[in-house]
CSV table of C-alpha atoms and ligand atoms in Angstrom, one decimal:
chain,number,residue,atom,x,y,z
A,1,UNK,CA,166.0,69.5,58.3
A,2,UNK,CA,162.5,70.4,59.3
A,3,UNK,CA,160.6,68.2,61.7
A,4,UNK,CA,158.6,65.4,60.3
A,5,UNK,CA,155.9,63.4,62.0
A,6,UNK,CA,154.9,59.9,60.9
A,7,UNK,CA,152.5,57.3,62.2
A,8,UNK,CA,154.7,54.4,63.2
A,9,UNK,CA,153.0,51.0,63.2
A,10,UNK,CA,155.4,49.8,65.9
A,11,UNK,CA,153.7,52.1,68.4
A,12,UNK,CA,150.5,52.9,66.6
A,13,UNK,CA,151.3,56.6,67.2
A,14,UNK,CA,152.2,59.7,65.3
A,15,UNK,CA,155.9,60.2,66.2
A,16,UNK,CA,158.6,62.7,65.5
A,17,UNK,CA,160.9,61.2,62.9
A,18,UNK,CA,164.4,60.9,64.2
A,19,UNK,CA,166.8,59.5,61.6
A,20,UNK,CA,169.4,57.1,62.8
A,21,UNK,CA,172.2,58.9,61.0
A,22,UNK,CA,170.8,62.3,59.9
A,23,UNK,CA,170.5,63.7,57.3
A,24,UNK,CA,170.8,60.3,55.8
A,25,UNK,CA,167.7,58.1,55.8
A,26,UNK,CA,167.5,54.4,54.7
A,27,UNK,CA,164.1,53.5,53.3
A,28,UNK,CA,162.8,50.2,51.9
A,29,UNK,CA,159.4,49.5,50.3
A,30,UNK,CA,158.0,46.1,49.7
A,31,UNK,CA,157.5,45.8,46.0
A,32,UNK,CA,155.3,43.7,43.7
A,33,UNK,CA,155.2,40.0,43.0
A,34,UNK,CA,155.8,40.2,39.3
A,35,UNK,CA,153.3,37.7,38.0
A,36,UNK,CA,150.6,40.0,36.9
A,37,UNK,CA,149.9,43.7,36.3
A,38,UNK,CA,149.7,45.7,39.6
A,39,UNK,CA,146.3,47.0,40.6
A,40,UNK,CA,145.4,50.6,41.4
A,41,UNK,CA,145.4,49.4,45.0
A,42,UNK,CA,149.1,48.4,44.7
A,43,UNK,CA,149.8,51.7,43.1
A,44,UNK,CA,148.3,53.5,46.0
A,45,UNK,CA,150.9,52.0,48.3
A,46,UNK,CA,153.8,52.7,45.9
A,47,UNK,CA,152.6,56.3,45.6
A,48,UNK,CA,152.6,56.6,49.4
A,49,UNK,CA,156.2,55.4,49.4
A,50,UNK,CA,157.0,58.0,46.7
A,51,UNK,CA,155.4,60.8,48.6
A,52,UNK,CA,157.3,59.9,51.7
A,53,UNK,CA,160.5,59.9,49.7
A,54,UNK,CA,159.8,63.3,48.1
A,55,UNK,CA,158.8,64.8,51.5
A,56,UNK,CA,162.0,63.6,53.1
A,57,UNK,CA,164.0,65.4,50.3
A,58,UNK,CA,161.8,68.5,50.6
A,59,UNK,CA,162.4,68.7,54.3
A,60,UNK,CA,166.2,68.4,53.9
A,61,UNK,CA,166.9,64.7,54.5
A,62,UNK,CA,169.0,62.5,52.1
A,63,UNK,CA,167.0,59.4,51.7
A,64,UNK,CA,168.4,56.3,50.1
A,65,UNK,CA,165.6,54.1,48.8
A,66,UNK,CA,165.3,50.5,47.7
A,67,UNK,CA,162.4,48.4,46.5
A,68,UNK,CA,162.3,44.7,45.9
A,69,UNK,CA,160.7,42.8,43.0
A,70,UNK,CA,159.5,39.4,44.1
A,71,UNK,CA,160.1,37.0,41.3
A,72,UNK,CA,160.1,33.8,43.3
A,73,UNK,CA,158.8,32.3,46.5
A,74,UNK,CA,155.5,34.0,47.0
A,75,UNK,CA,153.0,31.1,47.2
A,76,UNK,CA,149.3,31.2,46.4
A,77,UNK,CA,148.4,30.0,49.8
A,78,UNK,CA,149.0,33.6,51.0
A,79,UNK,CA,145.6,34.5,49.6
A,80,UNK,CA,144.0,32.5,52.4
A,81,UNK,CA,146.5,33.5,55.0
A,82,UNK,CA,149.3,30.9,54.8
A,83,UNK,CA,152.3,32.0,52.7
A,84,UNK,CA,154.0,28.6,52.9
A,85,UNK,CA,151.4,26.6,51.0
A,86,UNK,CA,150.1,26.4,47.5
A,87,UNK,CA,151.8,26.9,44.2
A,88,UNK,CA,154.4,29.5,43.5
A,89,UNK,CA,152.7,32.5,41.9
A,90,UNK,CA,155.3,32.9,39.3
A,91,UNK,CA,155.3,29.2,38.2
A,92,UNK,CA,151.5,29.3,38.2
A,93,UNK,CA,151.4,32.3,35.9
A,94,UNK,CA,154.0,30.7,33.7
A,95,UNK,CA,151.8,27.6,33.2
A,96,UNK,CA,148.7,29.8,32.6
A,97,UNK,CA,150.4,32.0,30.0
A,98,UNK,CA,152.5,29.1,28.4
A,99,UNK,CA,155.8,30.9,29.2
A,100,UNK,CA,158.7,30.2,31.5
A,101,UNK,CA,158.7,31.8,35.0
A,102,UNK,CA,161.7,33.8,33.9
A,103,UNK,CA,159.8,35.2,30.9
A,104,UNK,CA,156.9,36.1,33.2
A,105,UNK,CA,159.2,38.0,35.5
A,106,UNK,CA,160.8,39.9,32.6
A,107,UNK,CA,157.5,40.8,31.1
A,108,UNK,CA,155.9,42.1,34.3
A,109,UNK,CA,159.0,43.8,35.5
A,110,UNK,CA,159.2,45.8,32.3
A,111,UNK,CA,155.6,46.7,32.6
A,112,UNK,CA,156.0,47.6,36.2
A,113,UNK,CA,158.9,50.0,35.6
A,114,UNK,CA,157.1,51.6,32.7
A,115,UNK,CA,154.0,52.2,34.8
A,116,UNK,CA,156.2,53.4,37.7
A,117,UNK,CA,157.5,56.1,35.4
A,118,UNK,CA,154.0,57.0,34.2
A,119,UNK,CA,152.9,57.7,37.7
A,120,UNK,CA,156.0,59.8,38.2
A,121,UNK,CA,157.2,57.6,41.1
A,122,UNK,CA,160.8,58.3,42.1
A,123,UNK,CA,163.0,55.3,41.1
A,124,UNK,CA,164.8,53.6,43.9
A,125,UNK,CA,168.6,53.3,43.9
A,126,UNK,CA,167.9,49.8,42.7
A,127,UNK,CA,164.9,47.5,42.1
A,128,UNK,CA,166.3,44.5,43.9
A,129,UNK,CA,165.2,41.2,42.3
A,130,UNK,CA,164.8,38.3,44.7
A,131,UNK,CA,166.4,35.9,42.3
A,132,UNK,CA,169.6,38.1,42.1
A,133,UNK,CA,170.2,37.7,45.8
A,134,UNK,CA,169.8,34.0,46.5
A,135,UNK,CA,173.3,33.8,48.0
A,136,UNK,CA,172.5,36.5,50.5
A,137,UNK,CA,169.2,34.9,51.4
A,138,UNK,CA,170.9,31.5,52.0
A,139,UNK,CA,173.5,33.2,54.3
A,140,UNK,CA,170.8,34.8,56.3
A,141,UNK,CA,169.0,31.5,56.8
A,142,UNK,CA,172.3,30.0,57.9
A,143,UNK,CA,172.8,32.8,60.4
A,144,UNK,CA,169.3,32.3,61.8
A,145,UNK,CA,169.9,28.6,62.0
A,146,UNK,CA,173.3,29.0,63.8
A,147,UNK,CA,171.5,31.1,66.5
A,148,UNK,CA,169.0,28.3,67.0
A,149,UNK,CA,165.9,29.8,65.6
A,150,UNK,CA,165.3,27.4,62.7
A,151,UNK,CA,164.4,23.8,62.2
A,152,UNK,CA,163.9,21.4,59.4
A,153,UNK,CA,160.8,19.5,58.4
A,154,UNK,CA,159.9,17.6,55.3
A,155,UNK,CA,159.1,20.5,53.0
A,156,UNK,CA,161.6,23.0,54.2
A,157,UNK,CA,163.5,25.0,56.8
A,158,UNK,CA,161.2,26.9,59.2
A,159,UNK,CA,161.6,29.8,61.5
A,160,UNK,CA,161.0,28.8,65.1
A,161,UNK,CA,158.8,31.5,66.7
A,162,UNK,CA,158.6,30.0,70.1
A,163,UNK,CA,162.4,29.7,70.4
A,164,UNK,CA,162.6,33.3,69.3
A,165,UNK,CA,160.2,34.3,72.1
A,166,UNK,CA,161.9,32.2,74.7
A,167,UNK,CA,165.1,34.1,73.8
A,168,UNK,CA,163.3,37.3,74.9
A,169,UNK,CA,162.3,38.7,71.5
A,170,UNK,CA,158.7,39.8,70.9
A,171,UNK,CA,157.0,38.3,67.9
A,172,UNK,CA,154.3,40.3,66.1
A,173,UNK,CA,154.7,43.6,67.8
A,174,UNK,CA,153.4,45.3,64.6
A,175,UNK,CA,150.1,43.6,64.8
A,176,UNK,CA,147.4,43.0,67.3
A,177,UNK,CA,146.4,39.5,68.2
A,178,UNK,CA,143.3,39.4,66.0
A,179,UNK,CA,145.4,40.3,62.9
A,180,UNK,CA,147.9,37.5,63.6
A,181,UNK,CA,145.0,35.0,64.2
A,182,UNK,CA,143.5,36.1,60.9
A,183,UNK,CA,146.8,35.5,59.2
A,184,UNK,CA,146.9,31.9,60.3
A,185,UNK,CA,143.3,31.0,59.9
A,186,UNK,CA,143.9,28.1,57.5
A,187,UNK,CA,144.9,24.6,58.5
A,188,UNK,CA,148.5,24.9,59.6
A,189,UNK,CA,151.0,22.5,58.3
A,190,UNK,CA,150.9,19.8,61.0
A,191,UNK,CA,154.6,19.3,61.0
A,192,UNK,CA,155.2,22.9,62.1
A,193,UNK,CA,156.0,23.3,65.8
A,194,UNK,CA,153.9,26.4,66.1
A,195,UNK,CA,151.2,27.7,63.6
A,196,UNK,CA,153.1,31.0,63.5
A,197,UNK,CA,156.3,29.4,62.2
A,198,UNK,CA,157.1,30.2,58.6
A,199,UNK,CA,159.3,28.9,55.8
A,200,UNK,CA,162.8,30.3,55.4
A,201,UNK,CA,163.7,27.8,52.6
A,202,UNK,CA,161.4,25.5,50.8
A,203,UNK,CA,162.5,22.2,49.2
A,204,UNK,CA,161.6,21.6,45.6
A,205,UNK,CA,158.9,19.0,45.4
A,206,UNK,CA,160.2,15.5,44.5
A,207,UNK,CA,157.2,14.7,42.2
A,208,UNK,CA,157.3,17.8,40.0
A,209,UNK,CA,159.9,20.0,38.3
A,210,UNK,CA,160.3,23.6,39.3
A,211,UNK,CA,161.7,26.2,36.9
A,212,UNK,CA,163.3,28.3,39.6
A,213,UNK,CA,165.3,26.4,42.1
A,214,UNK,CA,168.8,26.6,43.6
A,215,UNK,CA,171.3,24.5,45.5
A,216,UNK,CA,171.5,25.2,49.2
A,217,UNK,CA,173.2,23.7,52.3
A,218,UNK,CA,169.8,22.0,53.0
A,219,UNK,CA,169.0,20.7,49.5
A,220,UNK,CA,167.6,22.0,46.2
A,221,UNK,CA,164.8,24.5,46.7
A,222,UNK,CA,163.8,28.2,46.8
A,223,UNK,CA,163.5,30.9,49.4
A,224,UNK,CA,160.5,31.5,51.5
A,225,UNK,CA,158.7,34.7,50.6
A,226,UNK,CA,159.7,36.8,53.6
A,227,UNK,CA,163.5,36.2,53.6
A,228,UNK,CA,164.2,38.3,50.5
A,229,UNK,CA,163.2,41.5,52.1
A,230,UNK,CA,165.3,41.0,55.2
A,231,UNK,CA,168.3,39.9,53.1
A,232,UNK,CA,168.2,42.6,50.5
A,233,UNK,CA,167.2,45.5,52.7
A,234,UNK,CA,170.1,44.7,55.2
A,235,UNK,CA,172.5,44.2,52.3
A,236,UNK,CA,171.9,47.7,51.0
A,237,UNK,CA,170.8,49.7,54.0
A,238,UNK,CA,172.6,48.0,56.9
A,239,UNK,CA,171.3,45.8,59.8
A,240,UNK,CA,169.3,48.6,61.2
A,241,UNK,CA,167.7,51.3,59.2
A,242,UNK,CA,165.0,54.0,59.3
A,243,UNK,CA,161.9,53.4,57.3
A,244,UNK,CA,160.0,50.4,55.9
A,245,UNK,CA,156.8,50.9,53.9
A,246,UNK,CA,154.0,48.6,52.7
A,247,UNK,CA,150.3,48.1,52.5
A,248,UNK,CA,148.5,47.4,55.7
A,249,UNK,CA,148.0,43.7,54.9
A,250,UNK,CA,151.7,43.2,55.3
A,251,UNK,CA,151.4,44.3,59.0
A,252,UNK,CA,150.0,40.9,60.0
A,253,UNK,CA,152.4,38.4,58.6
A,254,UNK,CA,155.1,39.5,56.1
A,255,UNK,CA,156.4,42.4,58.2
A,256,UNK,CA,156.4,40.6,61.6
A,257,UNK,CA,158.3,37.8,59.9
A,258,UNK,CA,160.8,40.2,58.4
A,259,UNK,CA,161.4,41.6,61.8
A,260,UNK,CA,161.8,38.2,63.4
A,261,UNK,CA,164.2,36.9,60.8
A,262,UNK,CA,166.4,40.0,60.9
A,263,UNK,CA,166.5,40.5,64.6
A,264,UNK,CA,167.1,36.8,65.2
A,265,UNK,CA,170.1,36.9,62.8
A,266,UNK,CA,171.6,40.2,64.0
A,267,UNK,CA,170.4,40.3,67.6
A,268,UNK,CA,169.8,44.1,67.0
A,269,UNK,CA,166.6,45.7,67.9
A,270,UNK,CA,164.9,47.4,66.3
A,271,UNK,CA,165.5,46.1,62.8
A,272,UNK,CA,163.7,49.1,61.4
A,273,UNK,CA,162.7,52.2,63.4
A,274,UNK,CA,159.6,53.4,61.6
A,275,UNK,CA,157.1,51.1,59.9
A,276,UNK,CA,154.6,53.0,57.7
A,277,UNK,CA,151.5,51.2,56.5
A,278,UNK,CA,149.1,52.5,53.9
A,279,UNK,CA,145.4,51.8,54.1
A,280,UNK,CA,143.7,50.0,51.3
A,281,UNK,CA,141.9,51.1,48.2
A,282,UNK,CA,138.3,49.8,47.7
A,283,UNK,CA,136.3,50.0,44.5
A,284,UNK,CA,132.7,51.2,44.5
A,285,UNK,CA,132.7,50.6,48.2
A,286,UNK,CA,133.8,46.9,47.9
A,287,UNK,CA,137.0,45.0,48.3
A,288,UNK,CA,139.0,45.0,45.2
A,289,UNK,CA,139.9,41.6,43.8
A,290,UNK,CA,140.4,39.6,40.6
A,291,UNK,CA,137.4,37.5,41.4
A,292,UNK,CA,135.3,40.6,41.9
A,293,UNK,CA,136.3,41.8,38.4
A,294,UNK,CA,137.3,45.2,39.8
A,295,UNK,CA,141.0,44.8,40.1
A,296,UNK,CA,141.7,47.7,37.8
A,297,UNK,CA,145.2,48.3,36.5
A,298,UNK,CA,146.9,51.4,35.2
A,299,UNK,CA,146.2,50.1,31.7
A,300,UNK,CA,142.5,50.1,32.3
A,301,UNK,CA,142.8,53.8,33.4
A,302,UNK,CA,144.8,54.7,30.3
A,303,UNK,CA,142.5,52.8,28.0
A,304,UNK,CA,139.7,55.2,29.1
A,305,UNK,CA,141.9,58.1,28.0
A,306,UNK,CA,142.7,59.2,31.6
A,307,UNK,CA,146.1,60.5,32.5
A,308,UNK,CA,148.0,58.3,35.0
A,309,UNK,CA,148.8,61.5,36.9
A,310,UNK,CA,145.1,62.0,37.5
A,311,UNK,CA,145.2,58.8,39.5
A,312,UNK,CA,148.1,60.3,41.4
A,313,UNK,CA,145.9,63.3,42.1
A,314,UNK,CA,143.0,61.1,43.1
A,315,UNK,CA,145.2,59.3,45.7
A,316,UNK,CA,146.0,62.7,47.3
A,317,UNK,CA,142.3,63.2,48.1
A,318,UNK,CA,142.6,60.9,51.1
A,319,UNK,CA,145.1,60.5,53.9
A,320,UNK,CA,147.3,57.4,53.6
A,321,UNK,CA,145.9,56.0,56.9
A,322,UNK,CA,142.3,56.2,55.6
A,323,UNK,CA,140.7,53.8,53.2
A,324,UNK,CA,140.1,55.4,49.8
A,325,UNK,CA,137.2,54.5,47.6
A,326,UNK,CA,137.8,54.4,43.9
A,327,UNK,CA,135.0,55.1,41.4
A,328,UNK,CA,135.3,56.1,37.8
A,329,UNK,CA,133.4,59.3,38.6
A,330,UNK,CA,135.9,60.3,41.3
A,331,UNK,CA,138.8,59.6,39.0
A,332,UNK,CA,137.2,61.7,36.2
A,333,UNK,CA,136.7,64.5,38.6
A,334,UNK,CA,140.4,64.2,39.7
A,335,UNK,CA,141.3,64.5,36.0
A,336,UNK,CA,139.1,67.6,35.7
A,337,UNK,CA,140.7,69.2,38.7
A,338,UNK,CA,144.2,68.4,37.5
A,339,UNK,CA,143.4,69.9,34.1
A,340,UNK,CA,142.1,73.0,35.8
A,341,UNK,CA,145.2,73.3,38.0
A,342,UNK,CA,147.5,72.8,35.1
A,343,UNK,CA,145.7,75.5,33.1
A,344,UNK,CA,146.0,77.9,36.0
A,345,UNK,CA,149.7,77.2,36.3
A,346,UNK,CA,150.3,77.8,32.6
A,347,UNK,CA,148.3,81.0,32.8
A,348,UNK,CA,150.4,82.1,35.8
A,349,UNK,CA,153.5,81.3,33.8
A,350,UNK,CA,152.3,83.3,30.8
A,351,UNK,CA,151.4,86.2,33.0
A,352,UNK,CA,154.7,86.2,34.8
A,353,UNK,CA,155.9,89.7,35.5
A,354,UNK,CA,158.5,90.4,38.1
A,355,UNK,CA,156.9,92.7,40.6
A,356,UNK,CA,158.1,93.9,43.9
A,357,UNK,CA,155.9,92.2,46.5
A,358,UNK,CA,154.2,94.5,49.0
A,359,UNK,CA,154.8,93.5,52.5
A,360,UNK,CA,151.4,91.9,53.1
A,361,UNK,CA,151.8,89.8,49.9
A,362,UNK,CA,155.2,88.7,50.9
A,363,UNK,CA,153.8,87.6,54.2
A,364,UNK,CA,151.0,85.8,52.5
A,365,UNK,CA,153.4,84.0,50.1
A,366,UNK,CA,155.6,82.9,53.0
A,367,UNK,CA,152.6,81.8,55.0
A,368,UNK,CA,151.3,79.7,52.1
A,369,UNK,CA,154.7,78.2,51.7
A,370,UNK,CA,154.9,77.3,55.4
A,371,UNK,CA,151.4,75.9,55.4
A,372,UNK,CA,152.2,73.5,52.6
A,373,UNK,CA,155.3,72.3,54.5
A,374,UNK,CA,153.3,71.9,57.7
A,375,UNK,CA,150.7,69.8,55.9
A,376,UNK,CA,153.4,67.5,54.6
A,377,UNK,CA,155.4,67.3,57.8
A,378,UNK,CA,152.2,66.4,59.7
A,379,UNK,CA,152.2,62.7,58.7
A,380,UNK,CA,152.0,63.4,54.9
A,381,UNK,CA,148.7,65.1,55.0
A,382,UNK,CA,148.1,65.3,51.2
A,383,UNK,CA,144.5,66.4,51.3
A,384,UNK,CA,145.6,69.4,53.3
A,385,UNK,CA,148.5,70.0,51.0
A,386,UNK,CA,146.2,70.0,48.0
A,387,UNK,CA,143.9,72.5,49.8
A,388,UNK,CA,146.9,74.8,50.2
A,389,UNK,CA,147.6,74.4,46.5
A,390,UNK,CA,144.1,75.7,45.7
A,391,UNK,CA,144.5,78.4,48.3
A,392,UNK,CA,147.6,79.6,46.3
A,393,UNK,CA,145.6,79.5,43.1
A,394,UNK,CA,142.8,81.6,44.5
A,395,UNK,CA,145.0,84.0,46.5
A,396,UNK,CA,145.8,87.6,45.6
A,397,UNK,CA,149.6,87.2,45.4
A,398,UNK,CA,151.1,88.0,42.0
A,399,UNK,CA,151.0,85.3,39.3
A,400,UNK,CA,154.8,85.3,39.3
A,401,UNK,CA,154.9,84.2,42.9
A,402,UNK,CA,152.0,81.8,42.4
A,403,UNK,CA,153.9,80.1,39.6
A,404,UNK,CA,157.1,79.9,41.6
A,405,UNK,CA,155.3,78.5,44.7
A,406,UNK,CA,153.4,75.9,42.7
A,407,UNK,CA,156.5,74.8,40.8
A,408,UNK,CA,158.3,74.2,44.1
A,409,UNK,CA,155.2,72.4,45.5
A,410,UNK,CA,155.3,70.1,42.5
A,411,UNK,CA,158.6,68.7,43.7
A,412,UNK,CA,156.5,66.8,46.1
A,413,UNK,CA,153.2,66.6,44.2
A,414,UNK,CA,154.8,65.2,41.1
A,415,UNK,CA,151.9,66.3,38.9
A,416,UNK,CA,154.1,67.8,36.2
A,417,UNK,CA,152.5,71.2,36.8
A,418,UNK,CA,154.0,73.8,34.5
A,419,UNK,CA,155.7,71.1,32.4
A,420,UNK,CA,152.6,70.3,30.4
A,421,UNK,CA,151.8,72.6,27.5
A,422,UNK,CA,148.4,74.0,27.3
A,423,UNK,CA,146.3,71.5,25.4
A,424,UNK,CA,145.1,74.2,23.0
A,425,UNK,CA,145.1,77.9,22.5
A,426,UNK,CA,141.5,78.5,21.4
A,427,UNK,CA,141.0,81.7,19.6
A,428,UNK,CA,138.1,84.0,20.3
A,429,UNK,CA,135.9,82.9,17.4
A,430,UNK,CA,136.0,79.3,18.6
A,431,UNK,CA,135.4,80.2,22.2
A,432,UNK,CA,132.4,82.2,21.1
A,433,UNK,CA,131.0,79.2,19.2
A,434,UNK,CA,131.6,76.9,22.1
A,435,UNK,CA,129.6,79.2,24.4
A,436,UNK,CA,126.8,79.4,21.8
A,437,UNK,CA,126.7,75.6,21.6
A,438,UNK,CA,126.6,75.2,25.4
A,439,UNK,CA,123.7,77.6,25.5
A,440,UNK,CA,121.8,75.8,22.8
A,441,UNK,CA,122.4,72.4,24.5
A,442,UNK,CA,121.1,73.8,27.8
A,443,UNK,CA,118.0,74.9,26.0
A,444,UNK,CA,117.6,71.4,24.5
A,445,UNK,CA,118.2,72.7,20.9
A,446,UNK,CA,120.5,69.8,20.1
A,447,UNK,CA,120.2,70.0,16.3
A,448,UNK,CA,121.4,73.6,16.2
A,449,UNK,CA,124.1,72.7,18.8
A,450,UNK,CA,125.3,70.0,16.5
A,451,UNK,CA,125.5,72.4,13.5
A,452,UNK,CA,127.8,74.6,15.6
A,453,UNK,CA,129.9,71.5,16.5
A,454,UNK,CA,130.4,71.0,12.8
A,455,UNK,CA,131.5,74.7,12.4
A,456,UNK,CA,134.0,74.2,15.2
A,457,UNK,CA,135.2,71.0,13.6
A,458,UNK,CA,135.8,72.9,10.3
A,459,UNK,CA,137.9,75.4,12.2
A,460,UNK,CA,140.1,72.5,13.3
A,461,UNK,CA,138.8,71.6,16.8
A,462,UNK,CA,136.9,68.9,18.4
A,463,UNK,CA,134.7,69.1,21.5
A,464,UNK,CA,134.3,66.5,24.2
A,465,UNK,CA,131.5,67.1,26.7
A,466,UNK,CA,132.8,66.3,30.2
A,467,UNK,CA,131.1,66.5,33.6
A,468,UNK,CA,132.3,70.0,34.3
A,469,UNK,CA,132.0,71.4,30.8
A,470,UNK,CA,133.2,71.0,27.2
A,471,UNK,CA,136.9,70.3,26.5
A,472,UNK,CA,138.2,71.6,23.2
A,473,UNK,CA,141.1,69.9,21.5
A,474,UNK,CA,142.9,70.5,18.2
A,475,UNK,CA,142.1,67.7,15.9
B,1,AMP,P1,151.5,42.3,46.4
B,1,AMP,O1,152.0,42.4,45.0
B,1,AMP,O2,150.2,41.6,46.6
B,1,AMP,O3,152.5,41.7,47.4
B,1,AMP,O4,151.2,43.8,46.9
B,1,AMP,C1,152.1,44.8,46.7
B,1,AMP,C2,151.8,46.0,47.6
B,1,AMP,O5,150.5,46.5,47.4
B,1,AMP,C3,151.9,45.6,49.1
B,1,AMP,O6,152.5,46.6,49.9
B,1,AMP,C4,150.4,45.5,49.5
B,1,AMP,O7,150.2,45.7,50.9
B,1,AMP,C5,149.8,46.6,48.7
B,1,AMP,N1,148.3,46.3,48.4
B,1,AMP,C6,147.7,45.2,48.0
B,1,AMP,N2,146.4,45.4,47.8
B,1,AMP,C7,146.1,46.7,48.0
B,1,AMP,C8,145.0,47.6,48.1
B,1,AMP,N3,143.8,47.1,47.7
B,1,AMP,N4,145.1,48.9,48.4
B,1,AMP,C9,146.3,49.4,48.8
B,1,AMP,N5,147.5,48.6,48.8
B,1,AMP,C10,147.4,47.3,48.4
B,2,ZN,ZN1,158.7,42.8,51.9
């Protein structure tokens, strides 16, 4: 196993990763609430999790990875910073779409898994659905209650943060105070003992019917949003494990609450050794949101004829700790770079001839290989890793070795380099016509350029004019 450095939100520092039980690594990523299509912001976080998984494998670890699907208990109040109030997102979506909450879950889970594959994200051992593990969540709440860290009020069973602190635990060590304050800026439920307390189990309302509800020792109801992640991650990975991943918004409420619940129940610290948080994606320099009309999904990307893997390539242009700004222009340019890269890889493949490497070329190959690994091991520095990819393309090592290197790099990049067939093999006549047309267009002779387009069409090809030149496709 090679050394790996990661920024751990628990300390705010880049630390050497030391697995609890090497080479095994337990890893859990907070998944989607399945009431709508995930946005390209959500996909950025899942891609971070995928890269981390692939890098662990690349560096010789044996990661075991789980991701949850929240199909109950995530209330709309979380939009304004209070996860215990408002309607259940699933039930709200069901009403809006005229379906049952179960149908909503089925529909969006199917879509999620399909999109997951399109982005070439490594599937977890299991996508754990909250509603499949209600028993485990109830037992965990019971354990917390037995230890004296829970109390009952009218609408549910709540976690008692001040009792937890009095017992010597630290609440919120992932966040700084301002983040916690922001998380609780709405009017707190007046029955709560402390505004930071949060629901472990909510009772079904007496004046309305819920579609998803279960019996419990405390009465009919449903789990609080945070408890599922503690219950399911501990069920599959043990009471202490290595890595937990999510977007940075989860640092202020969801993750501190997961830590509090888990450590309160088990008495073991730390619940998770490394907390990895991805920065957000913005669109055109602004916050992405449904109300802003810019909460793009993978379907929006595909509807514009863009390959989902171009989105993956686009994500790599920024370090996971830095905000990334999405624009359609930037995505198109990622697509162009990816196309170019694939064409290079295919050309290297076609030109493959086994040659004996001279010593300096062997050194160079090894150095490039090492440089790529160093970039990954240095806190998943994908922009740097991509730079090494292009360095390989432009280097003077033989095509045979370029191809081999890039194919191995693709185990981490997941861009299907080398797997994709060249879009078209354009013969010389067509290439000549395309060049003539380009020249005419540059000279402003559009009518003549159009005549040539027709000739090219008759030869069986179409031309699309992209920012970095014409793309020729077989029609
Ligand atoms: P949600 O379905 O809202 O619980 O979010 C699923 C995951 O996506 C969580 O890890 C969030 O932190 C993350 N996430 C939400 N919005 C963004 C965004 N704009 N950029 C990056 N990650 C996000
Ligand atoms: Zn979670």
